[in-house]
Short mmCIF file of C-alpha atoms in Angstrom, two decimals:
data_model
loop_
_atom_site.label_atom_id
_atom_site.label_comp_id
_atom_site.label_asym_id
_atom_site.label_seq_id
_atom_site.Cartn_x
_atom_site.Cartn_y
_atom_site.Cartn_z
CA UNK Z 1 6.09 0.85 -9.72
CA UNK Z 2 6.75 3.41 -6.68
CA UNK Z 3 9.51 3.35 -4.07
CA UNK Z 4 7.29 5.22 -1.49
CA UNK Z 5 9.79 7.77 -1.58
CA UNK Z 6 7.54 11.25 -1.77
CA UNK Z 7 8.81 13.74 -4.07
CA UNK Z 8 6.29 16.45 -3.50
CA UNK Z 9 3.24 17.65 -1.67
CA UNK Z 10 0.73 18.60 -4.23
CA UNK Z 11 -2.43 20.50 -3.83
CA UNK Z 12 -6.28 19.66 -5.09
CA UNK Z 13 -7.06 21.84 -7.42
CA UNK Z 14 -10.53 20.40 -7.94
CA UNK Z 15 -12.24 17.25 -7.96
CA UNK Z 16 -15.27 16.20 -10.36
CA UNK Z 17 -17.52 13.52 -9.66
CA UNK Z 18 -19.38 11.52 -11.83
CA UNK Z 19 -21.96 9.06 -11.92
CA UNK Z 20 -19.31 5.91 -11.02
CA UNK Z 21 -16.01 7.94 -10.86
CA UNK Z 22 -14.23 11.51 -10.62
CA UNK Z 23 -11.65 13.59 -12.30
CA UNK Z 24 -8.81 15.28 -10.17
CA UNK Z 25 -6.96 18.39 -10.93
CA UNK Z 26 -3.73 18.35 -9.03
CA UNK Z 27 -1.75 21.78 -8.81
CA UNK Z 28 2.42 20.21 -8.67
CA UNK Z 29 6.21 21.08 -9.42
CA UNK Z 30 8.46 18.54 -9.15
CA UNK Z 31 6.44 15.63 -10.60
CA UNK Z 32 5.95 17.53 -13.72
CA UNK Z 33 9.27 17.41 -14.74
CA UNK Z 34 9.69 14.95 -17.57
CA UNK Z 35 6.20 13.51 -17.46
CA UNK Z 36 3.83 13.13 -20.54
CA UNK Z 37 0.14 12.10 -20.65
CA UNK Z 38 -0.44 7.89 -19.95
CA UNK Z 39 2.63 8.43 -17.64
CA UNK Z 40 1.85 7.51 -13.36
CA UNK Z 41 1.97 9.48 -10.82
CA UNK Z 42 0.91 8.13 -7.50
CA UNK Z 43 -1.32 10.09 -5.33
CA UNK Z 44 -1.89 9.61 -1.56
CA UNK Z 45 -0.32 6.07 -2.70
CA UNK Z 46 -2.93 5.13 -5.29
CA UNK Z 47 -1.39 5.08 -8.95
CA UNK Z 48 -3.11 7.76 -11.50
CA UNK Z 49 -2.79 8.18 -15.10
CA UNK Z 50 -1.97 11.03 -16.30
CA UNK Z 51 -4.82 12.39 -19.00
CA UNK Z 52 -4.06 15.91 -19.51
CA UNK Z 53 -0.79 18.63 -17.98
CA UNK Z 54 -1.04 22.31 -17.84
CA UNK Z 55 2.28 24.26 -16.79
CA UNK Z 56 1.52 23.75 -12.93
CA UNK Z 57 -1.39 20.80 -12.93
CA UNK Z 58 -2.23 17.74 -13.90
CA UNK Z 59 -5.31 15.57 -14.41
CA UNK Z 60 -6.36 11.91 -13.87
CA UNK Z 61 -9.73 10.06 -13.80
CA UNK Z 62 -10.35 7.99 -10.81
CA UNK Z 63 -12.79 5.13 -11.06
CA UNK Z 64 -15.31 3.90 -8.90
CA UNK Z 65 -12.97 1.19 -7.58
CA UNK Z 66 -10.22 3.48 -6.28
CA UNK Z 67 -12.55 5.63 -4.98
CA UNK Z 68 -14.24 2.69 -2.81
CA UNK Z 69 -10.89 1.02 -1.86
CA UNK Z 70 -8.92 4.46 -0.93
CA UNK Z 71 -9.74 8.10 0.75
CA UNK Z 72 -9.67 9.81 -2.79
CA UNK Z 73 -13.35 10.76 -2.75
CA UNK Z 74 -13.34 12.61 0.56
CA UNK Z 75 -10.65 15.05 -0.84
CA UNK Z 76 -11.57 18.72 -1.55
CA UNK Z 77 -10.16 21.37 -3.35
CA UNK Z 78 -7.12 22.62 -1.69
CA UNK Z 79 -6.27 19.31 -0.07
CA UNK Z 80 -2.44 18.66 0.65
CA UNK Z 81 -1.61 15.24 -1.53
CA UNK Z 82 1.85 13.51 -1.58
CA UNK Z 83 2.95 13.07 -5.17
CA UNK Z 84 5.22 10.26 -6.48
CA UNK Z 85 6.54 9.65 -9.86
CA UNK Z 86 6.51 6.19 -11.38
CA UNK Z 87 10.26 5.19 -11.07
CA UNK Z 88 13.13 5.28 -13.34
CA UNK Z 89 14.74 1.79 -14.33
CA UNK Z 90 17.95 4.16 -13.09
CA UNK Z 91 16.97 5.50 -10.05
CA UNK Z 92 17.82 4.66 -6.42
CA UNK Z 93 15.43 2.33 -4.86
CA UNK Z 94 15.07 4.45 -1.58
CA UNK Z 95 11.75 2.66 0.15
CA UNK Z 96 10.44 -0.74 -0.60
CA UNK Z 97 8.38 -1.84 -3.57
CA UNK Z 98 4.96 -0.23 -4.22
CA UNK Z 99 2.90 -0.61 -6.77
CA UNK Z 100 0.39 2.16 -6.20
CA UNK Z 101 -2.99 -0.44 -5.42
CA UNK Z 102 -4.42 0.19 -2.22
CA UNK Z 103 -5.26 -2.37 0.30
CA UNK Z 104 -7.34 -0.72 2.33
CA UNK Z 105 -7.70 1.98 4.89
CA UNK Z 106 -6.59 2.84 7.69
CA UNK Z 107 -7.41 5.76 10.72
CA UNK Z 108 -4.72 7.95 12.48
CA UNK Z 109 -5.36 6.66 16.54
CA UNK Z 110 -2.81 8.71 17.90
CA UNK Z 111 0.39 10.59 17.54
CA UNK Z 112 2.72 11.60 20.02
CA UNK Z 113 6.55 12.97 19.79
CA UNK Z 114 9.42 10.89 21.31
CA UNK Z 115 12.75 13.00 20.84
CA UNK Z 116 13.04 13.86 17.13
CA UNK Z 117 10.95 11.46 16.02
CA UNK Z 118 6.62 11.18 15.97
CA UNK Z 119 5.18 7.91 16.43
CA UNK Z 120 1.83 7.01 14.55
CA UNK Z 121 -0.84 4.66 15.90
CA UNK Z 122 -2.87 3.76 12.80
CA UNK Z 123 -6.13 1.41 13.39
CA UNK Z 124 -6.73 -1.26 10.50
CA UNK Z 125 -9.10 -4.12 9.15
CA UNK Z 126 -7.70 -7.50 10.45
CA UNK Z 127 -7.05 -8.72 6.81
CA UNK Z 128 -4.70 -5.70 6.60
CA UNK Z 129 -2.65 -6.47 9.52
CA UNK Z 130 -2.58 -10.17 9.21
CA UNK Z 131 -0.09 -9.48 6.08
CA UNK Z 132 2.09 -6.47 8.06
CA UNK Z 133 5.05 -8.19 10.49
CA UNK Z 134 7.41 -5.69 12.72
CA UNK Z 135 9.96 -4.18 10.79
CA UNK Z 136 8.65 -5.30 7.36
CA UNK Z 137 7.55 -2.30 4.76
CA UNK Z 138 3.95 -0.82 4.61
CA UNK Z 139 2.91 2.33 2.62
CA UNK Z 140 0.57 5.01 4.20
CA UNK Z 141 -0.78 7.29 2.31
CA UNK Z 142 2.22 6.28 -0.13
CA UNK Z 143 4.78 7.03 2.47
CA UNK Z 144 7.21 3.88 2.56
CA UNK Z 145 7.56 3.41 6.44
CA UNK Z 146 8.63 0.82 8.55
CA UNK Z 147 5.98 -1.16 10.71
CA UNK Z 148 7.60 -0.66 14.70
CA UNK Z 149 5.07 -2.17 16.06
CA UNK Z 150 1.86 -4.15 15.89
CA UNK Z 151 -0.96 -4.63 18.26
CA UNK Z 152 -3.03 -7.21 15.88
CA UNK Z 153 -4.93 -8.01 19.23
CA UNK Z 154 -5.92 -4.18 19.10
CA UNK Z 155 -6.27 -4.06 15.81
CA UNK Z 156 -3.71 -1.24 15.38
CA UNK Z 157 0.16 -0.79 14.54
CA UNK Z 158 2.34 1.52 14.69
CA UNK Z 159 5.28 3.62 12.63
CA UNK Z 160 7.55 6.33 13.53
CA UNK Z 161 8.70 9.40 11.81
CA UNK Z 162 11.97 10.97 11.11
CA UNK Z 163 11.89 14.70 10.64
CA UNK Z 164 12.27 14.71 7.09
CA UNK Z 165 9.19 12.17 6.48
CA UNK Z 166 7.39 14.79 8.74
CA UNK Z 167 8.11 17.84 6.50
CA UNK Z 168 8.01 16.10 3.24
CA UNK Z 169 4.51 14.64 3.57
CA UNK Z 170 1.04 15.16 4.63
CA UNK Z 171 1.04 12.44 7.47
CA UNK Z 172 1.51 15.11 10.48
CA UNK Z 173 -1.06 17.01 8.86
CA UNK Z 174 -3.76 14.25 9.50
CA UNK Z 175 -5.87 14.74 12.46
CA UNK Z 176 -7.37 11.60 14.81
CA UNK Z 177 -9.77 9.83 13.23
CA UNK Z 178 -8.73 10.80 9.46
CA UNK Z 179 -8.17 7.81 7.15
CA UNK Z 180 -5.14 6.70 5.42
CA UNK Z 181 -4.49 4.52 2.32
CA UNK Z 182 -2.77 1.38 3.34
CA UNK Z 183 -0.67 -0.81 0.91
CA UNK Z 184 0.93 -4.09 2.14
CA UNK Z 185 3.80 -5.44 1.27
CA UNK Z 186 3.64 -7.12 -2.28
CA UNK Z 187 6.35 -9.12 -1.43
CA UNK Z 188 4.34 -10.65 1.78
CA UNK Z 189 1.30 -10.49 -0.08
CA UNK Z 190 2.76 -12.91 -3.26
CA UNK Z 191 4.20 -15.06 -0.57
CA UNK Z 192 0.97 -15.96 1.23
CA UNK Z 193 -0.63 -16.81 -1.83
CA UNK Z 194 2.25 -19.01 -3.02
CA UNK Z 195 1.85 -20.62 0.14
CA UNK Z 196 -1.69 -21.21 0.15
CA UNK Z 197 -2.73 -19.25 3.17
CA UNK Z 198 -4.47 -16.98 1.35
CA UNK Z 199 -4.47 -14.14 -1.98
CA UNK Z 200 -4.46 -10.62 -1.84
CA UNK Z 201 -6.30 -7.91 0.74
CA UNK Z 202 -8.15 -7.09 -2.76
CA UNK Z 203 -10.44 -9.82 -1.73
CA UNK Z 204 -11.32 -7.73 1.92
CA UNK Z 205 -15.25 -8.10 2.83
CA UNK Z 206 -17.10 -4.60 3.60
CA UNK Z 207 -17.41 -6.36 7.12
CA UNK Z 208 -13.87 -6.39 7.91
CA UNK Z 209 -13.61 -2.37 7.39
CA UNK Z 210 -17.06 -2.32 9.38
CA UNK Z 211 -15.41 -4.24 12.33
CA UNK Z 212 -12.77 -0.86 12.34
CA UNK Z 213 -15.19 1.62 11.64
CA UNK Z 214 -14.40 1.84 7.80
CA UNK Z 215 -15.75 1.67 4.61
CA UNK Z 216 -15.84 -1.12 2.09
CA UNK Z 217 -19.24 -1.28 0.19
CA UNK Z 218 -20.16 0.68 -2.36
CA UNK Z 219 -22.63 3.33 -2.81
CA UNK Z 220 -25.68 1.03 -2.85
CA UNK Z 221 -24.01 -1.02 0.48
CA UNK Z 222 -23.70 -4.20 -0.90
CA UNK Z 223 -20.67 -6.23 -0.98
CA UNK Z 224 -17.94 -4.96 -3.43
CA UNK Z 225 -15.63 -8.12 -3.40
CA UNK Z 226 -15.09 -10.78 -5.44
CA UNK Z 227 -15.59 -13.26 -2.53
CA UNK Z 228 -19.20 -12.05 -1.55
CA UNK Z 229 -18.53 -12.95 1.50
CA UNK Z 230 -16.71 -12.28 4.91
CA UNK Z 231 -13.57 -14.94 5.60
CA UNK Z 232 -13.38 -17.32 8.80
CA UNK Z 233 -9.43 -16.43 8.17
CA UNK Z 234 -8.00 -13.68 9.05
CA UNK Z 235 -6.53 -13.64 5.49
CA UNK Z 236 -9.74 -13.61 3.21
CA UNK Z 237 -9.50 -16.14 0.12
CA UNK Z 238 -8.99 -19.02 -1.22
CA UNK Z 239 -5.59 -21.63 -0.91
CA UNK Z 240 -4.06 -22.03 -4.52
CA UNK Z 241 -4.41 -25.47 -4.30
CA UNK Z 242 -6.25 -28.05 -1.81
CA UNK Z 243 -3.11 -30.27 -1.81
CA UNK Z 244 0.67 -29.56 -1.92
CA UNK Z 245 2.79 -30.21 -4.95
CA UNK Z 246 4.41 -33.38 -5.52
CA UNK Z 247 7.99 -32.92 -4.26
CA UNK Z 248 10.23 -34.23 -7.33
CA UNK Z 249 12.77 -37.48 -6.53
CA UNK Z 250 15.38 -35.13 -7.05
CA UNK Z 251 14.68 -33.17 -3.83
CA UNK Z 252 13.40 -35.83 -1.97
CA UNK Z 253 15.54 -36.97 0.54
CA UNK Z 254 12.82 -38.96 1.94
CA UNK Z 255 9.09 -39.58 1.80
CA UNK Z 256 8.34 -36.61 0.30
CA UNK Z 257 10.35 -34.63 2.79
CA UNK Z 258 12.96 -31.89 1.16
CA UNK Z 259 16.36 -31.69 2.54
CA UNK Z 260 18.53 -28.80 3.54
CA UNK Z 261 21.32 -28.05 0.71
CA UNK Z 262 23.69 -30.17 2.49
CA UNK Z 263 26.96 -32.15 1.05
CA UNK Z 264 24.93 -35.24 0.59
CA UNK Z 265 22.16 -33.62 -1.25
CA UNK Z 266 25.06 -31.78 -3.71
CA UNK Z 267 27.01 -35.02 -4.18
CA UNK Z 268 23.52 -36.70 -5.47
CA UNK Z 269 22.69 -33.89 -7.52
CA UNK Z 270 25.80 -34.18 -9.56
CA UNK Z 271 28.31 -31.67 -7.64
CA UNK Z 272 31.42 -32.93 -6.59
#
């Protein structure tokens, strides 16, 4: 698990493809410190296993998923990459909960200065923004940043930068047009599916990132989700269930209606 707090701007070293997947050589500092092969390190947001260290580097495979699903396979050697540790059970919890499994993509729109700060316009597959809500948590490119605005009519939201964020991470660096890795909210994304209006973005159809002008099929251009198929929802799977759960007596205050925690319902329950 990440925070989507960057600790480091790391540097491609090389990249080598294979037949399904690739191997990536990242030249880094910081996130070396205390790390040992099998340990995580996410890069550009997406979570990588560590599988060999040199003094200044360290390598991961990539496989064919990640590389469909995020921007991994369009970097080059000498690409910038932001570089986050797994974190310590001790450590401050500085951003929101990531867990390093991309959503999706995204494309820079826009940026533009206002005072100190830079806002972002970043374009992005409906299934994407149907689980992002103003001022919730979504991670860019692994960069925890809060959503100030979203345009789901226009298919686009938007985020603002402090200063810091700009100099710690590769997101000013990104031109218009470039694509981002996008990571909703787990939080948001567990709640949906508990409440049966849908799963998780894993379950995107290629024709929701062909609607934005992204990718989302594989190399042979068929459909690389488990649904086969494009969703009538905006949220792309299945409910849990086709009917709600029975509501037990002891909640009931009703037909099958819950009640409030109110004096009544405690006295019934046994409080006094």
């Amino acid at each position: 698990m990440f925070t989507g707090i960057i600790e480091e701007i790391g540097t491609v070293r090389r990249i080598e493809h294979g037949a399904k997947g690739a191997r990536l050589t990242i030249q880094a500092k910081t996130v070396l410190e205390d790390t040992r092969i099998g340990d995580s390190i996410a890069t550009n947001g997406v979570c990588l296993t560590v599988v060999s260290m040199t003094g200044d580097s360290f390598s991961a495979d990539v496989m064919a998923e990640s590389l469909r699903r995020s921007s991994l396979g369009t970097l080059q050697g000498g690409s910038p990459v932001n570089l986050e540790r797994a974190m310590a059970a001790n450590g401050r919890f500085g951003g929101h909960i990531v867990s390093g499994h991309i959503d999706g993509q995204g494309r820079v729109l826009s940026a533009r200065r206002e005072g100190n700060a830079v806002w972002l316009r970043i374009s992005a597959p409906p299934p994407i923004l149907a689980l992002i809500v103003p001022k919730g948590s979504v991670a860019i490119d692994g960069v925890s940043l809060t959503v100030a605005k979203l345009e789901e009519g226009a298919g686009e939201f938007q985020v603002s930068l402090i200063p810091h964020t700009a100099r710690e991470t590769t997101l000013l660096a990104k031109k218009t047009g470039q694509i981002v890795n996008l990571e909703n909210d787990i939080v948001g994304k567990y709640v949906a599916r508990l409440l049966g209006g849908g799963g998780l973005p894993g379950q995107i159809s290629p024709a929701d990132f062909a609607g934005a002008g992204l990718t989302g099929a594989d190399s042979t251009g068929a459909d690389s989700t488990t649904a086969g198929a494009a969703s009538k929802s905006p949220l792309p799977f299945a409910p849990l269930a086709s009917a709600a759960a029975p509501v037990p007596d002891s909640l009931a205050g009703g037909a099958g209606s819950v009640q409030g925690l109110t004096l009544d319902f405690l006295r019934r329950n046994g409080f006094s």
